[in-house]
Each structure stands twice: as C-alpha cells, then as structure tokens.
Amino acid sequence: MDRPLILFGAFDRHNFGDLLLAQVAAALLPGRELHCAGLANRDLRRWDGFAVRALPELLAELAPRRPDLLHVGGEILDCGAWQAAVMLLVPEQAQAVIAYLAPRAAEREDWVKSRTGGALAPYVASPVRLPGLRRTAFAGVGGVGLAQAPEGLCAEVLAALRAASFVSVRDEITRATLAQAGITARLLPDPAVRVADLFGRQIRQRAEAGEPAICQAAFPSGYLALQLGPEFADDACLDALAAQLQEVLAATGMGLVLFCAGLAPWHDDPATLQRLAARLPALPLRLMESVRLWDICALIAGSRACVASSLHARIVATAFGLPRLSLVPPGASGQSRKLAAYLDSWELPGLPTCVLPAGLADALLQALAADVGALQRQAQSLSAACRTGLASLGRAEGFSGPDRCP
C-alpha cells in the first residue's frame, strides 16, 4: 500500500505513555509508509521516541497523496489548546511563560494560536478542518473530561469523531459521553497493553545493561518501582508516602527504585523524588536517572511490583503480569478521574486500583498477594482484546498492516 499514514499524537514532548503509544502503533503497521506528527517539530529519538513533524507542515508535503491519519491514543479528546501549548515548552521556561501570560489574555490567546494553529482541541484532527487528509481513525483514545469541556472544544471534537472512519476509546466514561452525542465508539484496552507481546525481547535485552541491570544487581530480593507526578510534591504527601514505604519494604524485603515517567511541563520532577529519598535514609533505594522509554519499560518489567501515578506505568506492569497500584492525591483531579475510568473498565476484579498515599502499604501488600496466574491471564486477555479490536480497524478501513509479535 503506497498511501502514506500519519501517526498523530502528543509524542512531540517527553511523556512516557505518549512515546510508548507511538512505538506500539509503528510496530503494528510494518507495511505502511509511516510519518510521525505532533504540534511541533521535535526529535525525541534520544529518549527512544521518534523524529516528529508538525502536522500542518507535514500535511502540506503529503496532501497531494491524500494521506490517512491515525490518532494513536492517549487522553486527547479533552486536551485543550492552552494545556497542549504549555506542555510543548521546555520545563525551564514553563513557569515564567505561565506567569507572564496569566494576566495578559490577548497575548495569551495569540501565543496559544501560534503554538497550536488555532484548534481548540489541537491533538484531534479531521478532514473537515484539514482537507488534505483522506481518512482518520482513533485507536483507544480517552476523554474522561469531555462532557465538562467548553462547548466550542466539545463541538470541535465531536465533529472530528463523526467524520472519522473508525473510533475506539479506552474507558466506559468516554464511550458513554460519545454515545449521548450519537457517536458509536468501540471500547478497547489502551494499545500499550500490547507492549510485552510486541517488545518483550527488546525490553529484556535492555534490562541486561545500564541502569535497569544495576537495579537488578543492587536488590537481589527484588525492588518496588515507584513513580510520582507533580501532584505529590507537597510535604504532607511525601511524609505519608515515606511512612508507608518504610512499612511495606520492611515487610517484604524489597528495595526501592524511584523513576520519572515524563519531563514535559506538568509532568514529573526529579526533585520530588529526591525529596522523598531524603525522607528514607535507611532504606535500600536508588533513583534511576535515565528517562529513556525502553529503560523505563525494563525497570518496570524487572520489578516485583509497580506503584505509579502514571497510567501507562501501570499498564506496562499489567502487560508483564505484575502487581501494580495507582497513586492518587487527596482531592479530585483530572489524572485521578482518568485512572479510575480506565481501571474500572479493565482491571482484574478484586485487585486494588487507586489509593491515597496514606493507604499505600495495605493496598500494595494486597496487590502482592494476588494470584500470579490470574495476573498473567489478565495480561493475555487484554492484549488479545486490543489485538482483535485493532485488527478489525485494519480489515474494515485498510489502516493496519499485518500484526507482528517480535
């Protein structure tokens, strides 16, 4: 098939889940001419991502050939222009830019448009808005907050979904929201559940070198892989986590490895992990400095359990049949709603899902006691469900190439 296919998503910035989703999509489409697009020209290859082109620029080149476009996943349906624009900044710039633009509405609007092209939902593309496209499809996307989004953004997203050839979402809340708008969407697990099938050999090889190998050697009784988002940076959360970690590591004999899952603005900050480590001077502990995609996957896959606020860190642990636990902060947040929506849709019944910092120890001990066979069967079931669903996309619309499982 000589028609080009654009993989479109938020993998133009450093975020573990988005980088992983792009790799999964590319692995599932070996027979297509692929082009990776985001909102900006960025080279993420040093972090195991792709060289990404800005969609308008790429589309201008490919328009004569009428490319197809696949939204590769992620919580894109309710991602607004301001949020998207800020996350494209380098972390050192973000706070200064936010502070400057906050009281300057007109300048802020102009700046956002210059970064996102004027779309209200920049990571949602449509032939209606971009006539150079032939067809579009959505693979396991999320939009838990779409029903509460501004009217204009919601209308733009719904129009794009109605114009798409195939729509699949990853949680029941998003599917129900679309159903109320008259849009039928297929419910599929997040495509990252395929990571062990598609990249297991590569991840095992990565585990034999670098920091993942050092962590394995440092903790012969195994380790807990722990990631924290910015919502856990306050002293109360860190104090609670430190107390809980002391309890659970003493009970299990595990070591502790702290890692970051994303360096884009509003994502992880290594300083938060350092502040947590300072509260645990007597524990066997390491901070993994690498933020390369396959190093993170290898670290999680080699752990005895994973605790994370990142949905995709949990999904990788799930794909490898490991105990896992999702951290949420006190009070409601968009991240908490996203986690709960996905886990309520797909997690193994009886397994702990989301927990506050003060409840980590009991919930993690419960997760560690889960039946190993049941965890492995759940991993296989989710991968098979995703594989079947995405195969139907290929058969119906010609987006997919033959599947492969290295």
Short mmCIF file of C-alpha atoms in Angstrom, two decimals:
data_model
loop_
_atom_site.label_atom_id
_atom_site.label_comp_id
_atom_site.label_asym_id
_atom_site.label_seq_id
_atom_site.Cartn_x
_atom_site.Cartn_y
_atom_site.Cartn_z
CA MET A 1 0.00 0.00 0.00
CA ASP A 2 1.59 3.25 -1.13
CA ARG A 3 -0.73 5.70 0.60
CA PRO A 4 1.13 7.40 3.48
CA LEU A 5 -0.21 7.10 7.01
CA ILE A 6 0.34 9.82 9.59
CA LEU A 7 0.63 8.70 13.22
CA PHE A 8 -0.63 11.68 15.18
CA GLY A 9 -0.31 12.19 18.91
CA ALA A 10 1.29 14.00 21.81
CA PHE A 11 4.64 12.28 21.33
CA ASP A 12 6.20 15.62 20.39
CA ARG A 13 7.14 16.03 24.08
CA HIS A 14 8.66 13.79 26.71
CA ASN A 15 5.89 11.75 28.25
CA PHE A 16 6.31 8.03 28.82
CA GLY A 17 2.83 6.98 27.71
CA ASP A 18 2.79 9.01 24.51
CA LEU A 19 6.24 7.81 23.47
CA LEU A 20 5.17 4.23 24.12
CA LEU A 21 1.92 4.58 22.17
CA ALA A 22 3.82 5.83 19.13
CA GLN A 23 6.16 2.85 19.25
CA VAL A 24 3.24 0.43 19.59
CA ALA A 25 1.43 1.99 16.63
CA ALA A 26 4.53 1.83 14.45
CA ALA A 27 5.14 -1.82 15.37
CA LEU A 28 1.59 -2.73 14.40
CA LEU A 29 1.92 -1.11 10.96
CA PRO A 30 5.03 -2.57 9.34
CA GLY A 31 3.52 -2.50 5.85
CA ARG A 32 2.74 1.22 5.72
CA GLU A 33 4.70 4.32 4.86
CA LEU A 34 4.58 6.00 8.29
CA HIS A 35 5.09 9.63 9.27
CA CYS A 36 5.00 10.78 12.91
CA ALA A 37 3.28 14.08 13.53
CA GLY A 38 2.51 16.28 16.51
CA LEU A 39 2.10 20.01 17.03
CA ALA A 40 5.79 20.85 16.73
CA ASN A 41 8.94 19.64 15.01
CA ARG A 42 10.75 17.68 17.70
CA ASP A 43 13.36 14.92 17.73
CA LEU A 44 12.65 12.51 20.59
CA ARG A 45 14.97 9.74 19.39
CA ARG A 46 17.45 10.25 22.22
CA TRP A 47 14.64 9.12 24.54
CA ASP A 48 13.63 6.19 22.26
CA GLY A 49 10.90 8.23 20.60
CA PHE A 50 10.66 9.41 17.01
CA ALA A 51 11.60 12.40 14.92
CA VAL A 52 8.23 14.19 14.88
CA ARG A 53 6.97 16.72 12.34
CA ALA A 54 4.46 19.50 12.93
CA LEU A 55 1.22 18.28 11.38
CA PRO A 56 0.47 21.34 9.17
CA GLU A 57 3.97 21.30 7.70
CA LEU A 58 3.91 17.54 7.11
CA LEU A 59 0.43 17.63 5.65
CA ALA A 60 1.43 20.36 3.19
CA GLU A 61 4.05 17.96 1.80
CA LEU A 62 1.83 14.87 1.76
CA ALA A 63 -1.51 16.43 0.75
CA PRO A 64 -1.14 15.61 -2.97
CA ARG A 65 -1.02 11.92 -1.96
CA ARG A 66 -4.10 12.20 0.30
CA PRO A 67 -2.67 10.57 3.46
CA ASP A 68 -4.64 8.78 6.13
CA LEU A 69 -4.20 9.76 9.80
CA LEU A 70 -4.36 7.57 12.89
CA HIS A 71 -4.74 9.09 16.36
CA VAL A 72 -2.55 6.67 18.29
CA GLY A 73 -4.19 7.01 21.71
CA GLY A 74 -3.88 9.00 24.90
CA GLU A 75 -6.19 11.38 26.74
CA ILE A 76 -6.53 13.64 23.71
CA LEU A 77 -10.26 14.30 23.38
CA ASP A 78 -10.41 16.79 26.26
CA CYS A 79 -6.90 18.26 25.89
CA GLY A 80 -7.36 21.99 25.27
CA ALA A 81 -5.12 24.38 23.38
CA TRP A 82 -3.59 26.08 26.45
CA GLN A 83 -2.68 22.77 28.05
CA ALA A 84 -1.19 21.47 24.80
CA ALA A 85 0.80 24.65 24.18
CA VAL A 86 2.33 24.76 27.67
CA MET A 87 3.37 21.12 27.55
CA LEU A 88 5.42 21.84 24.43
CA LEU A 89 7.65 24.22 26.40
CA VAL A 90 10.91 23.09 27.90
CA PRO A 91 10.41 22.72 31.67
CA GLU A 92 12.77 25.60 32.46
CA GLN A 93 10.54 28.01 30.52
CA ALA A 94 7.10 26.86 31.62
CA GLN A 95 6.65 28.70 34.93
CA ALA A 96 7.94 32.01 33.54
CA VAL A 97 5.71 31.80 30.46
CA ILE A 98 2.64 30.86 32.53
CA ALA A 99 3.27 33.71 34.98
CA TYR A 100 3.75 36.24 32.19
CA LEU A 101 0.68 35.25 30.17
CA ALA A 102 -1.73 34.70 33.07
CA PRO A 103 -2.78 38.38 33.36
CA ARG A 104 -2.49 39.09 29.61
CA ALA A 105 -5.49 37.42 27.96
CA ALA A 106 -4.98 38.80 24.45
CA GLU A 107 -1.28 37.92 24.37
CA ARG A 108 -2.04 34.51 25.82
CA GLU A 109 -4.60 33.80 23.08
CA ASP A 110 -2.21 34.87 20.34
CA TRP A 111 0.61 32.80 21.83
CA VAL A 112 -1.57 29.69 22.08
CA LYS A 113 -2.72 30.06 18.49
CA SER A 114 0.87 30.39 17.33
CA ARG A 115 1.68 27.10 19.03
CA THR A 116 -1.43 25.09 18.15
CA GLY A 117 -2.72 26.57 14.90
CA GLY A 118 -5.98 27.83 16.32
CA ALA A 119 -7.63 24.47 17.04
CA LEU A 120 -9.50 24.23 20.35
CA ALA A 121 -8.55 20.54 20.64
CA PRO A 122 -5.15 20.50 18.91
CA TYR A 123 -4.48 16.76 19.15
CA VAL A 124 -7.75 15.91 17.37
CA ALA A 125 -7.53 16.09 13.57
CA SER A 126 -10.29 15.88 10.98
CA PRO A 127 -10.63 16.05 7.19
CA VAL A 128 -13.21 18.76 7.87
CA ARG A 129 -10.55 21.05 9.35
CA LEU A 130 -7.62 19.61 7.39
CA PRO A 131 -8.89 18.82 3.88
CA GLY A 132 -5.54 17.34 2.84
CA LEU A 133 -6.43 14.22 4.84
CA ARG A 134 -8.29 11.32 3.25
CA ARG A 135 -9.45 9.38 6.31
CA THR A 136 -8.90 9.48 10.06
CA ALA A 137 -9.23 6.89 12.82
CA PHE A 138 -8.95 6.85 16.62
CA ALA A 139 -7.19 3.96 18.40
CA GLY A 140 -8.08 3.59 22.08
CA VAL A 141 -8.23 7.30 22.94
CA GLY A 142 -9.54 8.85 26.14
CA GLY A 143 -11.66 11.86 27.02
CA VAL A 144 -12.96 11.47 30.55
CA GLY A 145 -13.45 15.23 30.91
CA LEU A 146 -15.05 15.82 27.53
CA ALA A 147 -18.58 16.19 28.91
CA GLN A 148 -17.36 19.06 31.14
CA ALA A 149 -15.19 20.69 28.45
CA PRO A 150 -16.02 24.13 26.98
CA GLU A 151 -18.81 24.00 24.43
CA GLY A 152 -16.62 25.02 21.49
CA LEU A 153 -13.96 22.41 22.24
CA CYS A 154 -16.58 19.69 22.68
CA ALA A 155 -18.26 20.60 19.38
CA GLU A 156 -14.93 20.53 17.54
CA VAL A 157 -14.07 17.10 18.94
CA LEU A 158 -17.49 15.60 18.21
CA ALA A 159 -17.36 16.88 14.62
CA ALA A 160 -13.95 15.23 14.16
CA LEU A 161 -15.21 11.94 15.60
CA ARG A 162 -18.28 11.96 13.35
CA ALA A 163 -16.02 12.42 10.33
CA ALA A 164 -13.71 9.54 11.32
CA SER A 165 -13.74 6.11 9.69
CA PHE A 166 -13.19 4.27 12.99
CA VAL A 167 -13.47 5.37 16.61
CA SER A 168 -12.32 3.33 19.58
CA VAL A 169 -11.98 4.58 23.16
CA ARG A 170 -10.33 3.08 26.21
CA ASP A 171 -12.85 3.66 29.00
CA GLU A 172 -16.59 3.41 29.62
CA ILE A 173 -16.99 7.06 30.65
CA THR A 174 -15.66 8.32 27.33
CA ARG A 175 -17.77 5.81 25.42
CA ALA A 176 -20.91 6.89 27.29
CA THR A 177 -20.17 10.56 26.60
CA LEU A 178 -19.88 9.86 22.89
CA ALA A 179 -22.99 7.68 22.89
CA GLN A 180 -25.01 10.59 24.32
CA ALA A 181 -23.84 12.61 21.31
CA GLY A 182 -24.93 9.87 18.91
CA ILE A 183 -21.43 8.55 18.20
CA THR A 184 -20.80 4.81 18.37
CA ALA A 185 -17.33 4.03 19.66
CA ARG A 186 -15.76 0.64 20.22
CA LEU A 187 -14.35 0.02 23.71
CA LEU A 188 -10.77 -1.26 23.56
CA PRO A 189 -7.96 -1.51 26.10
CA ASP A 190 -5.25 1.09 25.74
CA PRO A 191 -2.95 -0.05 22.89
CA ALA A 192 0.01 -0.06 25.30
CA VAL A 193 -1.29 -3.38 26.68
CA ARG A 194 0.49 -4.88 23.66
CA VAL A 195 3.93 -3.80 24.90
CA ALA A 196 5.03 -7.21 26.22
CA ASP A 197 3.91 -9.01 23.06
CA LEU A 198 5.47 -6.53 20.69
CA PHE A 199 8.63 -5.53 22.55
CA GLY A 200 9.24 -8.19 25.20
CA ARG A 201 12.52 -9.36 23.70
CA GLN A 202 13.80 -5.80 23.25
CA ILE A 203 12.86 -4.88 26.82
CA ARG A 204 14.55 -7.99 28.24
CA GLN A 205 17.71 -7.09 26.33
CA ARG A 206 17.60 -3.53 27.67
CA ALA A 207 17.29 -4.94 31.20
CA GLU A 208 20.69 -6.59 30.81
CA ALA A 209 22.59 -3.28 30.60
CA GLY A 210 22.65 0.22 32.03
CA GLU A 211 20.58 1.34 34.99
CA PRO A 212 17.95 -1.43 34.80
CA ALA A 213 20.74 -4.01 35.18
CA ILE A 214 22.30 -2.05 38.05
CA CYS A 215 18.96 -2.04 39.86
CA GLN A 216 18.56 -5.78 39.41
CA ALA A 217 22.01 -6.40 40.82
CA ALA A 218 21.55 -3.95 43.70
CA PHE A 219 18.41 -5.63 45.01
CA PRO A 220 18.71 -9.44 44.84
CA SER A 221 15.39 -9.77 46.69
CA GLY A 222 13.68 -7.60 44.11
CA TYR A 223 12.56 -4.00 44.10
CA LEU A 224 9.49 -1.82 44.02
CA ALA A 225 9.38 0.60 41.05
CA LEU A 226 7.82 3.91 42.15
CA GLN A 227 6.86 6.98 40.09
CA LEU A 228 5.23 10.21 41.29
CA GLY A 229 3.57 13.03 39.39
CA PRO A 230 3.74 16.70 40.41
CA GLU A 231 0.55 16.47 42.47
CA PHE A 232 2.51 14.60 45.18
CA ALA A 233 5.18 17.27 45.67
CA ASP A 234 3.79 18.75 48.90
CA ASP A 235 5.34 17.79 52.23
CA ALA A 236 2.22 16.07 53.56
CA CYS A 237 2.06 13.65 50.63
CA LEU A 238 5.78 12.91 50.77
CA ASP A 239 5.67 12.35 54.54
CA ALA A 240 2.77 9.93 54.16
CA LEU A 241 4.47 8.07 51.34
CA ALA A 242 7.71 7.76 53.28
CA ALA A 243 5.95 6.24 56.27
CA GLN A 244 4.04 3.78 54.10
CA LEU A 245 7.12 2.76 52.13
CA GLN A 246 9.08 2.08 55.29
CA GLU A 247 6.31 -0.26 56.42
CA VAL A 248 5.88 -2.18 53.19
CA LEU A 249 9.58 -2.55 52.38
CA ALA A 250 10.29 -3.80 55.88
CA ALA A 251 7.55 -6.41 55.45
CA THR A 252 8.68 -7.60 52.01
CA GLY A 253 12.46 -7.16 51.95
CA MET A 254 12.25 -5.30 48.66
CA GLY A 255 14.44 -2.42 47.60
CA LEU A 256 13.02 0.78 46.13
CA VAL A 257 13.74 2.36 42.74
CA LEU A 258 12.32 5.80 42.02
CA PHE A 259 11.86 6.89 38.40
CA CYS A 260 10.34 9.66 36.27
CA ALA A 261 7.80 8.94 33.54
CA GLY A 262 7.73 12.32 31.83
CA LEU A 263 9.72 15.55 31.79
CA ALA A 264 7.29 17.81 29.91
CA PRO A 265 5.74 20.67 31.94
CA TRP A 266 3.09 19.50 34.42
CA HIS A 267 4.74 16.08 34.45
CA ASP A 268 7.37 14.57 36.77
CA ASP A 269 10.13 16.45 38.55
CA PRO A 270 13.27 14.58 39.69
CA ALA A 271 13.44 16.99 42.66
CA THR A 272 10.25 15.45 44.06
CA LEU A 273 11.86 12.02 44.05
CA GLN A 274 14.97 13.42 45.70
CA ARG A 275 12.84 14.93 48.48
CA LEU A 276 11.14 11.58 49.00
CA ALA A 277 14.51 9.79 49.06
CA ALA A 278 15.77 12.23 51.70
CA ARG A 279 12.94 11.04 53.96
CA LEU A 280 14.11 7.42 53.60
CA PRO A 281 17.82 7.48 54.50
CA ALA A 282 17.84 3.97 55.98
CA LEU A 283 16.07 2.18 53.12
CA PRO A 284 17.76 0.36 50.22
CA LEU A 285 16.96 2.85 47.49
CA ARG A 286 18.07 4.08 44.07
CA LEU A 287 16.94 6.92 41.81
CA MET A 288 17.03 5.95 38.16
CA GLU A 289 18.37 8.88 36.17
CA SER A 290 17.53 7.55 32.73
CA VAL A 291 14.24 8.69 31.23
CA ARG A 292 14.61 6.68 28.03
CA LEU A 293 11.46 4.81 27.09
CA TRP A 294 12.94 1.31 26.98
CA ASP A 295 14.89 1.81 30.21
CA ILE A 296 11.64 2.71 31.99
CA CYS A 297 9.90 -0.31 30.49
CA ALA A 298 12.79 -2.57 31.50
CA LEU A 299 12.78 -1.18 35.03
CA ILE A 300 9.05 -1.84 35.43
CA ALA A 301 9.18 -5.26 33.79
CA GLY A 302 12.02 -6.33 36.09
CA SER A 303 10.32 -5.19 39.29
CA ARG A 304 8.34 -7.18 41.83
CA ALA A 305 5.64 -4.51 41.72
CA CYS A 306 5.00 -1.02 40.36
CA VAL A 307 3.37 1.90 42.17
CA ALA A 308 2.73 4.94 39.99
CA SER A 309 0.51 7.91 39.31
CA SER A 310 1.20 7.35 35.59
CA LEU A 311 -1.48 5.29 33.88
CA HIS A 312 0.99 3.89 31.36
CA ALA A 313 3.49 2.82 34.01
CA ARG A 314 0.66 0.75 35.45
CA ILE A 315 -0.31 -0.56 32.01
CA VAL A 316 3.25 -1.77 31.40
CA ALA A 317 3.21 -3.59 34.75
CA THR A 318 -0.15 -5.10 33.78
CA ALA A 319 1.20 -6.23 30.40
CA PHE A 320 4.01 -8.11 32.16
CA GLY A 321 1.62 -9.71 34.67
CA LEU A 322 3.00 -7.85 37.69
CA PRO A 323 1.34 -6.49 40.86
CA ARG A 324 0.52 -2.81 40.43
CA LEU A 325 -1.05 0.07 42.27
CA SER A 326 -2.09 3.57 41.18
CA LEU A 327 -1.40 6.55 43.43
CA VAL A 328 -3.85 9.43 43.56
CA PRO A 329 -3.56 12.63 45.62
CA PRO A 330 -6.14 13.89 48.12
CA GLY A 331 -8.93 15.74 46.33
CA ALA A 332 -10.29 15.27 42.83
CA SER A 333 -8.02 15.73 39.81
CA GLY A 334 -8.15 15.06 36.11
CA GLN A 335 -5.43 12.43 36.45
CA SER A 336 -7.38 10.66 39.20
CA ARG A 337 -10.53 10.57 37.06
CA LYS A 338 -8.57 9.22 34.11
CA LEU A 339 -7.04 6.46 36.20
CA ALA A 340 -10.33 5.48 37.81
CA ALA A 341 -12.18 5.45 34.47
CA TYR A 342 -9.63 3.17 32.82
CA LEU A 343 -9.20 0.81 35.77
CA ASP A 344 -12.94 0.50 36.32
CA SER A 345 -13.19 -0.55 32.68
CA TRP A 346 -10.33 -3.07 32.53
CA GLU A 347 -8.68 -4.02 35.82
CA LEU A 348 -8.83 -7.53 37.24
CA PRO A 349 -11.73 -7.75 39.75
CA GLY A 350 -10.54 -7.74 43.35
CA LEU A 351 -7.19 -6.12 42.60
CA PRO A 352 -6.57 -2.73 44.28
CA THR A 353 -6.86 0.16 41.85
CA CYS A 354 -6.32 3.71 43.14
CA VAL A 355 -5.06 4.58 46.61
CA LEU A 356 -4.15 7.70 48.56
CA PRO A 357 -0.57 7.97 49.86
CA ALA A 358 -1.68 7.10 53.40
CA GLY A 359 -3.14 3.79 52.20
CA LEU A 360 -0.23 2.56 50.13
CA ALA A 361 1.11 -0.19 52.41
CA ASP A 362 -2.09 -2.19 52.91
CA ALA A 363 -3.12 -1.89 49.26
CA LEU A 364 0.31 -2.88 47.96
CA LEU A 365 0.51 -5.91 50.24
CA GLN A 366 -2.90 -6.94 48.88
CA ALA A 367 -1.66 -6.50 45.32
CA LEU A 368 1.48 -8.53 46.04
CA ALA A 369 -0.70 -11.37 47.31
CA ALA A 370 -2.65 -11.59 44.04
CA ASP A 371 -2.56 -14.90 42.18
CA VAL A 372 0.32 -14.87 39.70
CA GLY A 373 -1.60 -16.98 37.21
CA ALA A 374 -4.56 -14.60 37.32
CA LEU A 375 -2.27 -11.63 36.64
CA GLN A 376 -0.73 -13.40 33.64
CA ARG A 377 -4.12 -14.40 32.25
CA GLN A 378 -5.35 -10.82 32.61
CA ALA A 379 -2.33 -9.57 30.66
CA GLN A 380 -3.01 -12.06 27.88
CA SER A 381 -6.73 -11.26 27.83
CA LEU A 382 -6.19 -7.51 27.50
CA SER A 383 -3.59 -7.93 24.78
CA ALA A 384 -5.87 -10.26 22.84
CA ALA A 385 -8.83 -7.88 23.16
CA CYS A 386 -6.74 -4.99 21.86
CA ARG A 387 -5.27 -7.06 19.07
CA THR A 388 -8.70 -8.21 17.89
CA GLY A 389 -10.16 -4.71 18.04
CA LEU A 390 -7.33 -3.06 16.14
CA ALA A 391 -7.35 -5.87 13.59
CA SER A 392 -10.97 -5.01 12.84
CA LEU A 393 -9.82 -1.45 12.14
CA GLY A 394 -7.37 -2.79 9.58
CA ARG A 395 -9.85 -5.11 7.89
CA ALA A 396 -12.57 -2.51 7.69
CA GLU A 397 -10.59 0.54 6.70
CA GLY A 398 -7.18 -0.55 5.49
CA PHE A 399 -5.28 1.37 8.16
CA SER A 400 -3.32 -1.60 9.51
CA GLY A 401 -0.62 -3.81 8.16
CA PRO A 402 -0.07 -7.41 9.29
CA ASP A 403 0.45 -7.77 13.02
CA ARG A 404 3.76 -8.99 14.34
CA CYS A 405 5.00 -10.08 17.73
CA PRO A 406 8.80 -9.93 17.99
#
